[in-house]
JSON list of C-alpha atoms in Angstrom, two decimals:
[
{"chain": "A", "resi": 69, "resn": "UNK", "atom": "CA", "xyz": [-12.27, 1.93, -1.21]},
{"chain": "A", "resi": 70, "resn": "UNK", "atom": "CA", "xyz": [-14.85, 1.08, -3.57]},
{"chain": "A", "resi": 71, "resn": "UNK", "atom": "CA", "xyz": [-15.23, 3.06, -6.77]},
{"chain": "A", "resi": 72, "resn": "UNK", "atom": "CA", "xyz": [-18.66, 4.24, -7.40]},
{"chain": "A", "resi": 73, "resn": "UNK", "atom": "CA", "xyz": [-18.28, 6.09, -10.62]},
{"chain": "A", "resi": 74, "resn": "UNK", "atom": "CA", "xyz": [-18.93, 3.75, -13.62]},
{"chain": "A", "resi": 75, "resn": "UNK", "atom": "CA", "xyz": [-18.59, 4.29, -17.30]},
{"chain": "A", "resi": 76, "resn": "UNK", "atom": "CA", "xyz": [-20.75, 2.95, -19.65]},
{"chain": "A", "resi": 77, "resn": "UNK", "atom": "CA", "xyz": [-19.02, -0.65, -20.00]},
{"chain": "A", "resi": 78, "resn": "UNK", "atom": "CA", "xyz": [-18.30, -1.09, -16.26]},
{"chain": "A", "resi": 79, "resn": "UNK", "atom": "CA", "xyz": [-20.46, -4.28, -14.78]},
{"chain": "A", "resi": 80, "resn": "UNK", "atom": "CA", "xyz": [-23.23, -2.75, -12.07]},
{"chain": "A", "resi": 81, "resn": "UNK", "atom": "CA", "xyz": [-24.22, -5.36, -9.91]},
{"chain": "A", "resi": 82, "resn": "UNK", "atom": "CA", "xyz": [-26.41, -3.92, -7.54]},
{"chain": "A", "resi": 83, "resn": "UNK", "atom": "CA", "xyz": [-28.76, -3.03, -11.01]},
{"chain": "A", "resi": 84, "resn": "UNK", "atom": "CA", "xyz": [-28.06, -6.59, -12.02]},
{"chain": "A", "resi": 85, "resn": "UNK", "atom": "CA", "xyz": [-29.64, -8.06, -8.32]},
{"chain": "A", "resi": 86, "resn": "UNK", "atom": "CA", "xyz": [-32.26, -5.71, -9.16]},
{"chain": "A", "resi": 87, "resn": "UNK", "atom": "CA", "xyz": [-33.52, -6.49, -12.23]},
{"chain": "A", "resi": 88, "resn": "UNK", "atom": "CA", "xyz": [-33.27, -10.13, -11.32]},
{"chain": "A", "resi": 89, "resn": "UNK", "atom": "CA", "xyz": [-35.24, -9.98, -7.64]},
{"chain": "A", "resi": 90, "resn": "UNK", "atom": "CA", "xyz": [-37.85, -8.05, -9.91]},
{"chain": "A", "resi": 91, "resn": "UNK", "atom": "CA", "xyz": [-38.50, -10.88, -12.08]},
{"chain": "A", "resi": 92, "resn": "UNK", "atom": "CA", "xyz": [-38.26, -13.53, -9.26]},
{"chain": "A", "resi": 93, "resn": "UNK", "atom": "CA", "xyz": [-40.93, -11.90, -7.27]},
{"chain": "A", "resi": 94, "resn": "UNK", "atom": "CA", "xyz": [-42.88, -10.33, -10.05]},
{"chain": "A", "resi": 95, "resn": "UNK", "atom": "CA", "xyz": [-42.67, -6.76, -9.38]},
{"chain": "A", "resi": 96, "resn": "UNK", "atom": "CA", "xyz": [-43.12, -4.22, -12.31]},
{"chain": "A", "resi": 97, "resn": "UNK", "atom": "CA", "xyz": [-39.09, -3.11, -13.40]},
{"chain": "A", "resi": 98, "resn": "UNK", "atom": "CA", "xyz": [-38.28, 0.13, -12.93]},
{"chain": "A", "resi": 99, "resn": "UNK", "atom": "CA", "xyz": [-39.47, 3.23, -15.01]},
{"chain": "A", "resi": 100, "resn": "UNK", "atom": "CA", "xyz": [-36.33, 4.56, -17.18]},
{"chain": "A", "resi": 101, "resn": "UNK", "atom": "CA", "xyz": [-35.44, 8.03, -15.01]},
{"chain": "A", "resi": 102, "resn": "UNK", "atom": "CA", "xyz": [-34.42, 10.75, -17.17]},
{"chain": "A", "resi": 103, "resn": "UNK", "atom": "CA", "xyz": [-30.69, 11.90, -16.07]},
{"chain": "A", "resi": 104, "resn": "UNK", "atom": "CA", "xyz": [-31.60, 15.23, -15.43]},
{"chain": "A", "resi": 105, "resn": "UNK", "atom": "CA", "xyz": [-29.02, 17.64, -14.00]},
{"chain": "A", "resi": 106, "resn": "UNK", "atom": "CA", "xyz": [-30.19, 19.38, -10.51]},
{"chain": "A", "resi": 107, "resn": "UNK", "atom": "CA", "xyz": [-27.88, 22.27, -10.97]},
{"chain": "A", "resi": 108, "resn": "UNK", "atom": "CA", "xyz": [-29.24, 23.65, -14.89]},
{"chain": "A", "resi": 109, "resn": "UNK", "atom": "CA", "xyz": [-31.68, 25.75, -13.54]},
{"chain": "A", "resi": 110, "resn": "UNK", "atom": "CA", "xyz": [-35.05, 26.91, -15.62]},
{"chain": "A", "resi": 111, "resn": "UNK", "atom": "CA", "xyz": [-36.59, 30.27, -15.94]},
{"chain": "A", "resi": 112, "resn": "UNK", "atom": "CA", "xyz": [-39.91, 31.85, -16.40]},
{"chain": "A", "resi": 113, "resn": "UNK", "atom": "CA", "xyz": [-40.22, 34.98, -17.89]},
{"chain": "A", "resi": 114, "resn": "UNK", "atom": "CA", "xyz": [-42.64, 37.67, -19.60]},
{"chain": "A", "resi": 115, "resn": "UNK", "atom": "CA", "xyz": [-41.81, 39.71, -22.09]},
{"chain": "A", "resi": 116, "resn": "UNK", "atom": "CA", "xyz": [-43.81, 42.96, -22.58]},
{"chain": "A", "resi": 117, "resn": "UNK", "atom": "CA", "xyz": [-44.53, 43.84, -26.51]},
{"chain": "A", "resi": 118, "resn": "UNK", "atom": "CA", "xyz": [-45.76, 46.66, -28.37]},
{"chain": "A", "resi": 119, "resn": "UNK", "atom": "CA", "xyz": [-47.39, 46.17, -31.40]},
{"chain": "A", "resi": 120, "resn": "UNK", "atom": "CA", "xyz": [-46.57, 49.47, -33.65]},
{"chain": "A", "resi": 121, "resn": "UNK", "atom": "CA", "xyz": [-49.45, 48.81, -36.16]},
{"chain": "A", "resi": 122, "resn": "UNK", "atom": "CA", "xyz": [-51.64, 49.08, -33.14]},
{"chain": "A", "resi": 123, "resn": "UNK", "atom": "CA", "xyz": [-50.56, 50.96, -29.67]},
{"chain": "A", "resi": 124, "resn": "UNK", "atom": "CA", "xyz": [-53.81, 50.60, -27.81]},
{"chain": "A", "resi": 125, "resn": "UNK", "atom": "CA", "xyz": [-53.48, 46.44, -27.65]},
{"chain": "A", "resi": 126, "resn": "UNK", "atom": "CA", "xyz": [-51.71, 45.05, -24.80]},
{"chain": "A", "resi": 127, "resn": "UNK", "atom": "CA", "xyz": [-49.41, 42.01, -25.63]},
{"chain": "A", "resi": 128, "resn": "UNK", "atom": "CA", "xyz": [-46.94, 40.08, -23.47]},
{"chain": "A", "resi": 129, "resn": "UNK", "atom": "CA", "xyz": [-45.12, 37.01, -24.23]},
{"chain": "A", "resi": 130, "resn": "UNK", "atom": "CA", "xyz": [-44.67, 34.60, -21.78]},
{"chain": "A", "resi": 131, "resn": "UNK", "atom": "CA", "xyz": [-41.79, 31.66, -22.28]},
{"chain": "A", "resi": 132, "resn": "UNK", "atom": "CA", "xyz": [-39.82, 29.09, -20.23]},
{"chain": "A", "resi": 133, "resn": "UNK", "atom": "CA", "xyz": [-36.69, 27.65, -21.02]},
{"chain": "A", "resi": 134, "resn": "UNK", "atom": "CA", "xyz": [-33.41, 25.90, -18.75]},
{"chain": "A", "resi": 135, "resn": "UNK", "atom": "CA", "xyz": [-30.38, 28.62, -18.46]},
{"chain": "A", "resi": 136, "resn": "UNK", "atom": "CA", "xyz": [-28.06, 26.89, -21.18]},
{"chain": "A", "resi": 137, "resn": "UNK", "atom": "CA", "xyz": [-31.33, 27.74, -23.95]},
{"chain": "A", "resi": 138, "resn": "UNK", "atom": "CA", "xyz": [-32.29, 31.07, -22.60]},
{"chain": "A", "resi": 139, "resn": "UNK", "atom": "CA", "xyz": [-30.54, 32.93, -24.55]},
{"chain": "A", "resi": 140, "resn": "UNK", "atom": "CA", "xyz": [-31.61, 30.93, -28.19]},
{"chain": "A", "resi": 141, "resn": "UNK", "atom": "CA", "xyz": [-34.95, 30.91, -26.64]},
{"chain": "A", "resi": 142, "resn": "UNK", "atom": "CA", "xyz": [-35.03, 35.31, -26.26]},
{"chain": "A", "resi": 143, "resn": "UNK", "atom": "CA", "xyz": [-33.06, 35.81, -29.32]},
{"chain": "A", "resi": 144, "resn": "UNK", "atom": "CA", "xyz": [-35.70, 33.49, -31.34]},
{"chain": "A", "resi": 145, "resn": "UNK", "atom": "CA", "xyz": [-38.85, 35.08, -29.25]},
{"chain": "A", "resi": 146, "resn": "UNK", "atom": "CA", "xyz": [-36.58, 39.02, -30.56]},
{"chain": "A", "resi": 147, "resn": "UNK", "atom": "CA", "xyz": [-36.87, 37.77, -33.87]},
{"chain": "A", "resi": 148, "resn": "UNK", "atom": "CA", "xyz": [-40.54, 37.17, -33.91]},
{"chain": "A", "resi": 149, "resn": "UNK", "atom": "CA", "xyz": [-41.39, 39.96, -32.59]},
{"chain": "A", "resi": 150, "resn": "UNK", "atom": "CA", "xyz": [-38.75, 42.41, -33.37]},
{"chain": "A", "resi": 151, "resn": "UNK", "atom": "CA", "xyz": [-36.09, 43.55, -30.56]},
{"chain": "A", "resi": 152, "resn": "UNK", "atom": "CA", "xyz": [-37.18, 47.33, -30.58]},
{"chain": "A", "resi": 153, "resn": "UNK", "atom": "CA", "xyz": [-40.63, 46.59, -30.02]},
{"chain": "A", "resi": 154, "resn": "UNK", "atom": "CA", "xyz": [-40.53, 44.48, -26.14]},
{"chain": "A", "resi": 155, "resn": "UNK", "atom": "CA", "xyz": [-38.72, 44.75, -23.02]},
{"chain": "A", "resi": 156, "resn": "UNK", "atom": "CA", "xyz": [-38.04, 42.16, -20.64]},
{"chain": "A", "resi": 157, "resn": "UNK", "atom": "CA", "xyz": [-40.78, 42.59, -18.01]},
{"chain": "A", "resi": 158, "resn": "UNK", "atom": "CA", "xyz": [-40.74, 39.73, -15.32]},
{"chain": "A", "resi": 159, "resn": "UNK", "atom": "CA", "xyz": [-38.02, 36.77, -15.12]},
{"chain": "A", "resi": 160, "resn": "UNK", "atom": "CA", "xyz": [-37.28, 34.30, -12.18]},
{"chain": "A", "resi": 161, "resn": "UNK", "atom": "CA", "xyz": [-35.99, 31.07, -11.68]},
{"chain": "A", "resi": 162, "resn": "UNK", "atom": "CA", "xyz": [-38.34, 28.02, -10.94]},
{"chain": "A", "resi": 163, "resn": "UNK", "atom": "CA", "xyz": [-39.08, 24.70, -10.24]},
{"chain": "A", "resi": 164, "resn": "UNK", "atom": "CA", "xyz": [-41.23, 24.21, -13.39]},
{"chain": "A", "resi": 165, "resn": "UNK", "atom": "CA", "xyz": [-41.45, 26.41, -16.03]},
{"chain": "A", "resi": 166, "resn": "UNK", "atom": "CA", "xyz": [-44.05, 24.74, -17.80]},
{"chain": "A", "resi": 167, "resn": "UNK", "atom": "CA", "xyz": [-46.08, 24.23, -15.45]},
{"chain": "A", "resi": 168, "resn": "UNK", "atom": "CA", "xyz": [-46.15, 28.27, -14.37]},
{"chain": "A", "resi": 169, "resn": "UNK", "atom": "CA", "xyz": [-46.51, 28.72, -17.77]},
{"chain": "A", "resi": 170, "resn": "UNK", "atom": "CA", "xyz": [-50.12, 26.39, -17.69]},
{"chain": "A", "resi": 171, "resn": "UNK", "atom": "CA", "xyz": [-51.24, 28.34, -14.46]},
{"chain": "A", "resi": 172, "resn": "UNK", "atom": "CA", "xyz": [-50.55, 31.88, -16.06]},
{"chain": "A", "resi": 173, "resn": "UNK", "atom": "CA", "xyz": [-52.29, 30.69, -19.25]},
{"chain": "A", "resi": 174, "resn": "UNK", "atom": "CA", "xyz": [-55.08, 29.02, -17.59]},
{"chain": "A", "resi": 175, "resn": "UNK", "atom": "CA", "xyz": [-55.44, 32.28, -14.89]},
{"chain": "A", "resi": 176, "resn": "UNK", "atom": "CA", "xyz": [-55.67, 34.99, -17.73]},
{"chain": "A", "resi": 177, "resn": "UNK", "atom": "CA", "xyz": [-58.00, 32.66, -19.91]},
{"chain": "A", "resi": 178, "resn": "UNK", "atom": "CA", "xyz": [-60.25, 32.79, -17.63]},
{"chain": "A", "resi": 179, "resn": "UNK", "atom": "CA", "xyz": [-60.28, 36.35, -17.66]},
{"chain": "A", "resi": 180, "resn": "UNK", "atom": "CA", "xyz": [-61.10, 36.18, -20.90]},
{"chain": "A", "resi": 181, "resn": "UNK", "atom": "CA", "xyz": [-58.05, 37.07, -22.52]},
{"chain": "A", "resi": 182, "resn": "UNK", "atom": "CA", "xyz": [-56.84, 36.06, -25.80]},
{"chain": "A", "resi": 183, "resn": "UNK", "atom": "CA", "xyz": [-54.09, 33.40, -25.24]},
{"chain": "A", "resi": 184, "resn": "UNK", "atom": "CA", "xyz": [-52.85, 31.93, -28.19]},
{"chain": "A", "resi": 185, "resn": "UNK", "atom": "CA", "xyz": [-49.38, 30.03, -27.82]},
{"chain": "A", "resi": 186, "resn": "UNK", "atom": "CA", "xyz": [-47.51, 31.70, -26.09]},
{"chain": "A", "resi": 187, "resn": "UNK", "atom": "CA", "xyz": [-48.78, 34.85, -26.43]},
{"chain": "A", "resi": 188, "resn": "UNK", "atom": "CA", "xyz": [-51.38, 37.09, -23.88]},
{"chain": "A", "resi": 189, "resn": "UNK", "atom": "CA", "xyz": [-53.24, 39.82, -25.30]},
{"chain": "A", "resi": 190, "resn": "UNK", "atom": "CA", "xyz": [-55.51, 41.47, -22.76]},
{"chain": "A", "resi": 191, "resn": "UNK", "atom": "CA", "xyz": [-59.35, 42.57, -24.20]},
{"chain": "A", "resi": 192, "resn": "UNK", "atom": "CA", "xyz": [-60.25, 46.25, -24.76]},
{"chain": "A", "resi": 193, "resn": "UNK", "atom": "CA", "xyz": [-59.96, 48.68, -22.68]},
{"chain": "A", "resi": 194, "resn": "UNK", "atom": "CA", "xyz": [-58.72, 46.67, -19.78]},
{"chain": "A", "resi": 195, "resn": "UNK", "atom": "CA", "xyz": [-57.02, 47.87, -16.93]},
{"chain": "A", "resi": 196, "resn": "UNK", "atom": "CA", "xyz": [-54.12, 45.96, -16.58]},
{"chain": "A", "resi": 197, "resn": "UNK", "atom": "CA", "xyz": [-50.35, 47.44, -17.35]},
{"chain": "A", "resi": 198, "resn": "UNK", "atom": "CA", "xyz": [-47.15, 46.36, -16.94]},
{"chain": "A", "resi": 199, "resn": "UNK", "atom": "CA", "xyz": [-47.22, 46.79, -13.01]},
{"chain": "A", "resi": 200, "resn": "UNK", "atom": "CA", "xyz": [-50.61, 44.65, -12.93]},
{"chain": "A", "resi": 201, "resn": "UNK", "atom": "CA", "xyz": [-49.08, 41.97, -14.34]},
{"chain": "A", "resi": 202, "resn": "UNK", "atom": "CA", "xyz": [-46.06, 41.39, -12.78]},
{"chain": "A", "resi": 203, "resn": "UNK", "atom": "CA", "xyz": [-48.14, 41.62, -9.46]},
{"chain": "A", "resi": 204, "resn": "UNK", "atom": "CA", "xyz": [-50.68, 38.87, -11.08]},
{"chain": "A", "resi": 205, "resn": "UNK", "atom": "CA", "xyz": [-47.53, 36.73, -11.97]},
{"chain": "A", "resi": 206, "resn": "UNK", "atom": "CA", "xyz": [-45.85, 37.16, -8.91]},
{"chain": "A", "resi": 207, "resn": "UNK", "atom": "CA", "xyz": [-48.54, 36.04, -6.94]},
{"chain": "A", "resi": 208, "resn": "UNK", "atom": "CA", "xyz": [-49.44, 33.04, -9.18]},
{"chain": "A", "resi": 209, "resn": "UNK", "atom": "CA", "xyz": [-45.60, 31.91, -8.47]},
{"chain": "A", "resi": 210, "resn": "UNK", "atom": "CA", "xyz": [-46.15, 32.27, -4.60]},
{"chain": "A", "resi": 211, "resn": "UNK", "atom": "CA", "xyz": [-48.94, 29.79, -5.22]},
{"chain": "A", "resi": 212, "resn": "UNK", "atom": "CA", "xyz": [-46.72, 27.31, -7.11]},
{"chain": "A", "resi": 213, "resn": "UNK", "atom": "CA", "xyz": [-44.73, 27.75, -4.25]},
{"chain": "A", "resi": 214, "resn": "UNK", "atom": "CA", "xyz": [-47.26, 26.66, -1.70]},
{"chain": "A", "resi": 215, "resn": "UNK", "atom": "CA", "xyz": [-48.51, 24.16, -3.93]},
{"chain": "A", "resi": 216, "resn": "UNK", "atom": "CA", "xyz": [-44.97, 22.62, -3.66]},
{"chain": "A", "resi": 217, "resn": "UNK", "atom": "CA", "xyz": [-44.72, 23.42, 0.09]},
{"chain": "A", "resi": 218, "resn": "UNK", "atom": "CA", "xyz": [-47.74, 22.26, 1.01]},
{"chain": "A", "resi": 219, "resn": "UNK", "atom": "CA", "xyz": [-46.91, 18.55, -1.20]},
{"chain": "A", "resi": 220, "resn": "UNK", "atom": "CA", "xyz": [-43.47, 18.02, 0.36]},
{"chain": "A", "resi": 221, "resn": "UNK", "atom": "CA", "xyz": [-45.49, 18.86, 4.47]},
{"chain": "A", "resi": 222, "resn": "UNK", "atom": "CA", "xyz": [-48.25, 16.50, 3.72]},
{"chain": "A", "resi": 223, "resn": "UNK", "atom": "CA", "xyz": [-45.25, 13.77, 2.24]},
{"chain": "A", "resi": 224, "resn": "UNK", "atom": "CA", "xyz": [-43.56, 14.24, 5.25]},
{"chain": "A", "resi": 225, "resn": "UNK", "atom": "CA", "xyz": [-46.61, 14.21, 7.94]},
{"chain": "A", "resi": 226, "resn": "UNK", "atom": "CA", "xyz": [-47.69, 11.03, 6.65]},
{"chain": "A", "resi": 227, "resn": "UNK", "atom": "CA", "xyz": [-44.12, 9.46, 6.73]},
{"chain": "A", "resi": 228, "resn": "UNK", "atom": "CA", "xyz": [-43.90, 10.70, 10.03]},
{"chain": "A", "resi": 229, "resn": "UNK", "atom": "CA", "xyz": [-47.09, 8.76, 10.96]},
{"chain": "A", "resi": 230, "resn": "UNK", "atom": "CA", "xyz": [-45.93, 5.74, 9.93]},
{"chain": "A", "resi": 231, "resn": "UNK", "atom": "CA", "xyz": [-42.65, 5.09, 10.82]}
]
């Protein structure tokens, strides 16, 4: 049985045909892939904050962060903020929480919010609460989702066509 497991001083010979097919036909070498870990899964969350100097404004915080740095990643948002003054308001797991993060940005800055960092403050006298926008995030995570979906159908359709 061949051992497939290598340390970091074992010999790998099918890298070492690689590399040296890639310079005898003149193809580009690889690009270095980041050893990411498929089972350290990353959240998205909202938290909703009350300022206490001013009631009336509507703030929520929005963050992303892989489970091992959640917590570090709440504890430093408590700090800013103060722990008394926000709740945890929406929180999921997904593919890419930066990239939910750019979509929920992007959506409420086009409502003309005020999004600065990582913070969403709604204008005056809107009508959005706390129920609003978990609906508004919720349904700009179903459309990551069908983003994805719809990327991984068309992959497969045309590798299906031309097998």
């Amino acid at each position: 049985m061949i051992n497939t497991r290598f340390t970091e001083g074992d010999y790998d010979l099918d890298e070492e045909i690689d590399s040296h097919l890639r310079r005898l036909f003149y193809i580009k070498p690889k690009a270095a892939t980041p050893k990411l870990n498929p089972y350290i899964v990353e959240f998205f969350g909202v938290l909703s904050l009350t300022d206490l100097r001013a009631p009336q404004r509507k703030l929520w915080v929005i963050y992303h962060a892989k489970q091992p740095d959640l917590d570090k990643t709440v504890d430093a948002i408590h700090e800013k903020y103060g722990k008394k003054n926000m709740f945890d308001l929406y929180r999921t797991p997904v593919f890419s929480g930066a990239a939910l993060r750019e979509s929920v940005r992007k959506h409420f800055s086009n409502l003309k919010w005020f999004t600065t960092g990582n913070l969403l403050e709604s204008p005056p006298k809107s009508h959005f609460n706390d129920e609003k926008m978990v609906k508004t995030i919720t349904d700009l995570h179903y459309l990551e989702h069908q983003r994805l979906y719809n990327y991984v159908m068309v992959k497969n359709m045309w590798s299906m066509r031309y097998r």
